Amino acid sequence: MSGIVKLTADDRARARDGLSELLIACVEDGAFVSFLLPLDMNEARTYWDSVFDEVAAAKRILLAAWQDGRIIGSAQLLLCPYPNGKHRATVQKLLVHPSARHIGLGRALMHTLEAEAKAARRRLLDLDTISGSAAEPLYKGLGYTRVGTIPRYALSSKKGTLEDTVIYYKELA
Amino acid sequence: MTAIERLDAAAADAAIAALGAILRDCVEDGASVNFVLPFSQAEAEAFWRRQLPAIASGEAILFAARHDGRLAGTVLLALDTPPNQRHRADIRKLLVHRRARRHGLARALMRAAENEAQRLGRSLLTLDTVQGSTAEGLYLALGYTVLGVMPRYALAANGATFDSCTFFYKDFASGLPAG
């Protein structure tokens, strides 16, 4: 199968390993997505299990981009659970496999994620990314507004240095 | 006279009615702390009960302030950050009951949380609060830096309007050599 699809709890068995391989490839490529190297399949599977648990509980929306039966991209939306935040959600873990870069997949995942956010009545999206990352121009191009920067926020697994993070938001029309 | 104490899970459980009363009073006063009115004592206690596992595991540290012998303030230091952010912690639920305001409880609570954060090697603290709230002034006075504002971030306690939120950080490692 090919294309971007919203995964459900029923997809856990057939998508978990593909998502784990995607996550490991991105972290090894230097992505700032919470994890440090080395990241093995067991740790990655444990992470995706927790994601699918939250998908099953309707706390999270999970997208996967399939190509010929393989997962080459993914993105998530964490739905704010608080009574005062039912209108907002946080974009998390926009992952594009290093072999599938520069074909517009990140943008396509974000477009689909925003459509899902609207369908879930979440009109304020926020996210953070490493200052100077490849994702920054993507978010700017999609109309996200920069809130500001927090210095020395996240440890780079590749360089061992603390990198600044930038926070963005977008109010969906 | 203000006294700050650290509550472990058992102490927090034993004090759940007092903790709930502080949270409820602050929400009734319009504080933006995740909840909207009407907000019952039972809901407030349920919130604190949900924090007990994290307090027991050490993922969160709860400090409480006593005023005239009664618990009147709280702050939560949240340590459940991702593996690449173990040097960071989040400040949550800085609450002072209306009857104990203007006695320095919030400042004393923040000092306790900051000291504990530093002791644990958490050199970067992050928090957010409603734009224009009295807490903003306190955070600025304590040396927090404004990172920016997100508009219409939180539904106000009145359930009808949205508050913008100001995001702050404080970097205790600032000025120190890298690494």
XYZ file of C-alpha atoms in Angstrom:
352
model
C 0.000 0.000 0.000
C 1.034 3.606 -0.512
C -0.107 6.996 0.760
C -0.710 8.793 4.038
C -3.160 7.100 6.352
C -4.444 7.668 9.866
C -3.571 4.616 11.939
C -5.918 3.018 14.439
C -5.283 0.704 17.368
C -5.883 -2.204 14.962
C -2.777 -1.230 12.957
C -0.387 -1.881 15.859
C 0.748 -5.343 14.748
C 1.440 -4.460 11.120
C 2.848 -0.944 11.625
C 4.879 -1.140 14.830
C 8.085 -2.561 13.377
C 7.991 -0.259 10.353
C 7.517 2.753 12.643
C 10.346 1.529 14.880
C 12.710 1.245 11.904
C 11.693 4.731 10.776
C 12.310 6.191 14.248
C 15.733 4.552 14.562
C 16.754 5.731 11.070
C 15.732 9.321 11.926
C 17.448 9.339 15.348
C 20.610 7.887 13.800
C 20.377 10.648 11.202
C 20.433 13.194 14.048
C 16.738 13.968 14.527
C 15.789 15.563 17.850
C 12.833 13.447 18.825
C 13.382 12.795 22.549
C 15.640 9.784 22.086
C 19.376 9.317 22.469
C 21.594 6.820 20.671
C 21.914 3.923 20.758
C 18.218 3.282 20.189
C 17.388 -0.386 19.604
C 14.254 -2.067 18.232
C 13.028 -3.102 21.696
C 13.136 0.439 23.021
C 11.544 1.752 19.827
C 8.751 -0.859 19.970
C 8.073 0.034 23.605
C 7.708 3.651 22.558
C 5.288 2.847 19.703
C 3.283 0.602 22.010
C 2.724 3.600 24.284
C 1.717 5.643 21.218
C -0.812 3.017 20.080
C -2.200 2.875 23.648
C -2.934 6.589 23.405
C -4.354 6.214 19.884
C -6.694 3.540 21.263
C -7.712 5.935 24.044
C -8.360 8.752 21.507
C -5.680 10.881 23.162
C -3.463 10.981 20.089
C -3.706 10.946 16.282
C -1.044 8.989 14.399
C -0.299 9.200 10.668
C 1.900 6.937 8.609
C 3.151 7.446 5.062
C 3.376 4.080 3.299
C 5.280 3.298 0.149
C 5.224 -0.214 -1.283
C 4.375 -1.694 2.099
C 7.084 0.218 3.938
C 6.617 3.191 6.289
C 8.681 6.163 5.098
C 7.130 8.903 7.216
C 5.000 9.597 10.250
C 3.514 12.421 12.308
C 1.471 12.726 15.475
C -0.975 15.074 17.099
C -1.251 15.002 20.890
C -4.747 16.193 21.805
C -4.559 18.408 24.904
C -6.538 16.548 27.603
C -7.195 19.517 29.907
C -10.615 21.135 30.190
C -9.058 24.501 29.312
C -7.178 23.123 26.300
C -9.779 21.190 24.309
C -9.185 23.585 21.395
C -5.499 22.857 21.034
C -3.102 20.058 20.107
C 0.642 19.559 19.836
C 2.368 18.360 16.662
C 4.937 15.713 17.586
C 7.468 13.455 15.931
C 7.285 14.561 12.317
C 9.505 11.854 10.884
C 10.637 11.451 7.289
C 12.978 8.579 6.455
C 16.417 9.855 5.340
C 15.876 8.003 2.028
C 12.605 9.850 1.370
C 13.656 13.478 1.897
C 13.036 16.399 -0.491
C 9.905 14.930 -2.098
C 7.441 17.003 -0.055
C 6.549 14.240 2.365
C 6.957 16.401 5.490
C 4.626 18.994 4.018
C 2.105 16.354 2.942
C 2.108 14.828 6.435
C 1.573 18.262 7.990
C -1.325 19.036 5.620
C -3.006 15.766 6.538
C -2.324 16.342 10.235
C -3.891 19.812 10.071
C -6.978 18.374 8.360
C -7.244 15.773 11.131
C -6.825 18.523 13.742
C -9.719 20.460 12.238
C -11.869 17.339 12.138
C -11.088 16.866 15.848
C -12.027 20.535 16.485
C -8.484 21.473 17.496
C -7.815 24.899 16.017
C -4.596 25.898 17.826
C -1.535 23.788 17.028
C 1.801 24.164 18.747
C 5.126 22.440 18.261
C 8.796 22.748 18.999
C 11.799 21.994 16.862
C 15.540 22.425 17.078
C 16.760 25.855 16.055
C 18.159 25.694 12.555
C 16.642 22.285 11.758
C 15.395 21.368 8.299
C 11.869 21.414 9.714
C 11.978 25.124 10.594
C 11.549 26.425 7.010
C 8.788 23.844 6.511
C 6.816 25.139 9.507
C 7.359 28.752 8.467
C 6.199 27.923 4.935
C 3.061 26.341 6.358
C 2.215 29.558 8.200
C 3.420 28.731 11.690
C 4.331 31.700 13.878
C 7.498 31.638 15.920
C 6.918 32.205 19.656
C 10.547 32.195 20.698
C 13.621 30.204 21.564
C 14.690 28.296 24.673
C 18.473 27.978 24.865
C 20.233 24.660 25.531
C 16.950 22.758 25.585
C 17.763 19.343 24.155
C 20.841 17.156 23.985
C 22.047 16.262 20.521
C 22.574 12.507 20.382
C 25.103 12.931 17.601
C 27.131 15.883 18.812
C 26.635 15.596 22.564
C 25.882 19.302 22.787
C 22.809 21.107 24.085
C 20.827 22.684 21.273
C 18.277 25.517 21.343
C 14.634 24.752 20.653
C 12.148 27.003 18.878
C 8.438 27.030 19.682
C 5.828 27.666 16.976
C 2.058 27.850 16.808
C -0.632 28.099 14.159
C -4.284 28.983 14.468
C -6.137 27.000 11.806
C -8.627 28.909 9.705
C 5.140 32.820 59.202
C 5.689 30.746 56.078
C 7.052 27.222 56.154
C 7.763 25.147 53.049
C 7.658 21.383 53.208
C 8.136 18.640 50.680
C 5.190 16.238 50.576
C 5.840 12.625 49.599
C 2.980 10.567 48.154
C 1.734 9.447 51.575
C 1.817 12.985 52.966
C 0.085 14.326 49.845
C -2.592 11.645 50.112
C -3.124 12.502 53.782
C -3.410 16.205 52.866
C -5.598 15.660 49.782
C -8.528 17.704 51.154
C -6.302 20.703 51.886
C -4.523 20.420 48.514
C -7.884 20.185 46.766
C -9.149 23.237 48.624
C -6.140 25.288 47.448
C -6.646 24.245 43.809
C -10.391 24.865 43.954
C -9.921 28.298 45.510
C -7.479 29.290 42.770
C -9.752 28.067 39.952
C -12.680 29.936 41.543
C -10.454 33.011 41.594
C -9.941 32.580 37.832
C -6.496 30.983 37.773
C -5.601 29.301 34.495
C -4.489 25.904 35.776
C -6.117 23.538 33.255
C -9.632 23.679 34.704
C -12.820 25.591 34.039
C -15.771 26.371 36.316
C -17.810 24.843 37.797
C -15.040 22.950 39.558
C -15.847 20.872 42.627
C -13.760 19.910 45.634
C -14.047 16.278 44.467
C -12.594 17.164 41.036
C -9.788 19.109 42.711
C -8.930 16.189 44.962
C -9.089 13.840 41.960
C -6.470 15.979 40.218
C -4.064 15.611 43.155
C -4.825 11.917 43.444
C -3.758 11.493 39.786
C -0.402 13.073 40.668
C 0.335 10.600 43.481
C 1.959 7.883 41.290
C 4.379 10.412 39.775
C 5.147 11.832 43.233
C 5.748 8.295 44.528
C 8.064 7.427 41.606
C 10.033 10.667 41.844
C 8.851 11.920 38.438
C 7.284 14.869 40.236
C 8.160 16.647 43.470
C 5.477 18.451 45.429
C 6.212 21.331 47.773
C 3.543 22.842 49.984
C 3.509 26.066 51.948
C 1.944 26.477 55.340
C 0.450 29.755 56.484
C -0.841 30.211 60.045
C -0.382 26.473 60.510
C -2.525 25.433 57.511
C -1.514 24.286 54.036
C -2.101 27.247 51.748
C 0.193 26.890 48.717
C 1.648 24.348 46.290
C 4.152 23.944 43.503
C 4.979 20.872 41.412
C 8.412 20.277 39.955
C 7.878 17.907 37.010
C 10.918 15.801 36.108
C 9.298 13.497 33.507
C 11.243 14.976 30.599
C 12.397 12.946 27.551
C 15.840 11.268 27.531
C 17.402 14.166 25.628
C 16.126 16.722 28.183
C 17.243 15.287 31.519
C 18.750 18.635 32.465
C 15.321 20.311 32.245
C 12.304 20.412 34.553
C 8.889 22.027 34.327
C 7.282 24.182 37.033
C 3.547 23.476 37.414
C 0.667 24.320 39.712
C 2.137 27.226 41.592
C -0.962 27.923 43.665
C -1.602 30.112 46.708
C -4.970 30.178 48.445
C -6.565 33.627 48.450
C -6.531 33.751 52.254
C -2.725 33.479 52.279
C -1.788 35.849 49.464
C 0.743 38.668 49.826
C 2.833 36.847 52.410
C 5.586 35.648 50.065
C 4.370 32.045 49.799
C 4.724 31.855 46.009
C 8.252 33.200 46.107
C 9.220 30.773 48.896
C 7.671 27.865 46.975
C 9.567 28.820 43.835
C 12.821 29.038 45.778
C 12.254 25.557 47.193
C 11.487 24.140 43.729
C 14.508 25.871 42.191
C 16.864 24.646 44.914
C 15.643 21.094 44.490
C 15.923 21.341 40.695
C 19.525 22.493 40.965
C 20.330 19.790 43.507
C 19.050 17.241 40.964
C 21.113 18.716 38.151
C 18.104 20.248 36.399
C 19.621 23.507 35.237
C 16.868 24.591 32.844
C 13.377 25.358 34.172
C 10.374 26.028 31.963
C 6.854 27.236 32.795
C 3.925 29.119 31.349
C 1.304 31.412 32.805
C -1.549 33.629 31.669
C -0.435 36.846 30.044
C -1.079 39.713 32.442
C -1.404 37.553 35.553
C 0.252 38.505 38.854
C 2.459 35.432 38.489
C 4.148 37.025 35.464
C 5.643 39.704 37.701
C 6.885 37.117 40.165
C 8.610 35.055 37.468
C 10.282 38.155 36.043
C 11.444 39.164 39.532
C 12.878 35.668 40.024
C 14.980 36.036 36.901
C 12.868 34.123 34.366
C 13.158 35.112 30.723
C 10.088 35.556 28.525
C 10.380 33.327 25.498
C 7.168 34.501 23.933
C 3.377 34.541 23.986
C 0.909 32.143 22.434
C -2.461 33.760 21.731
C -5.762 32.223 22.834
C -3.900 29.324 24.385
C -6.194 28.465 27.282
C -9.922 28.603 27.872
C -10.439 30.931 30.842
C -11.919 29.552 34.044
C -15.149 31.355 33.100
C -15.450 28.954 30.162
C -16.302 31.793 27.777
C -13.084 33.559 26.781
C -9.564 32.540 25.876
C -6.388 33.654 27.638
C -3.060 34.149 25.943
C -0.145 32.510 27.721
C 3.372 33.710 28.314
C 6.151 31.120 28.199
C 9.187 31.536 30.458
C 12.465 29.783 31.091
C 15.362 30.132 33.510
C 18.756 28.730 32.664
C 20.924 28.226 35.731
C 23.793 27.090 33.499
C 23.748 30.375 31.619
C 27.167 31.990 31.735
C 28.856 28.746 32.683
C 31.298 27.133 30.266
C 29.656 24.788 27.754
C 29.687 21.072 28.434
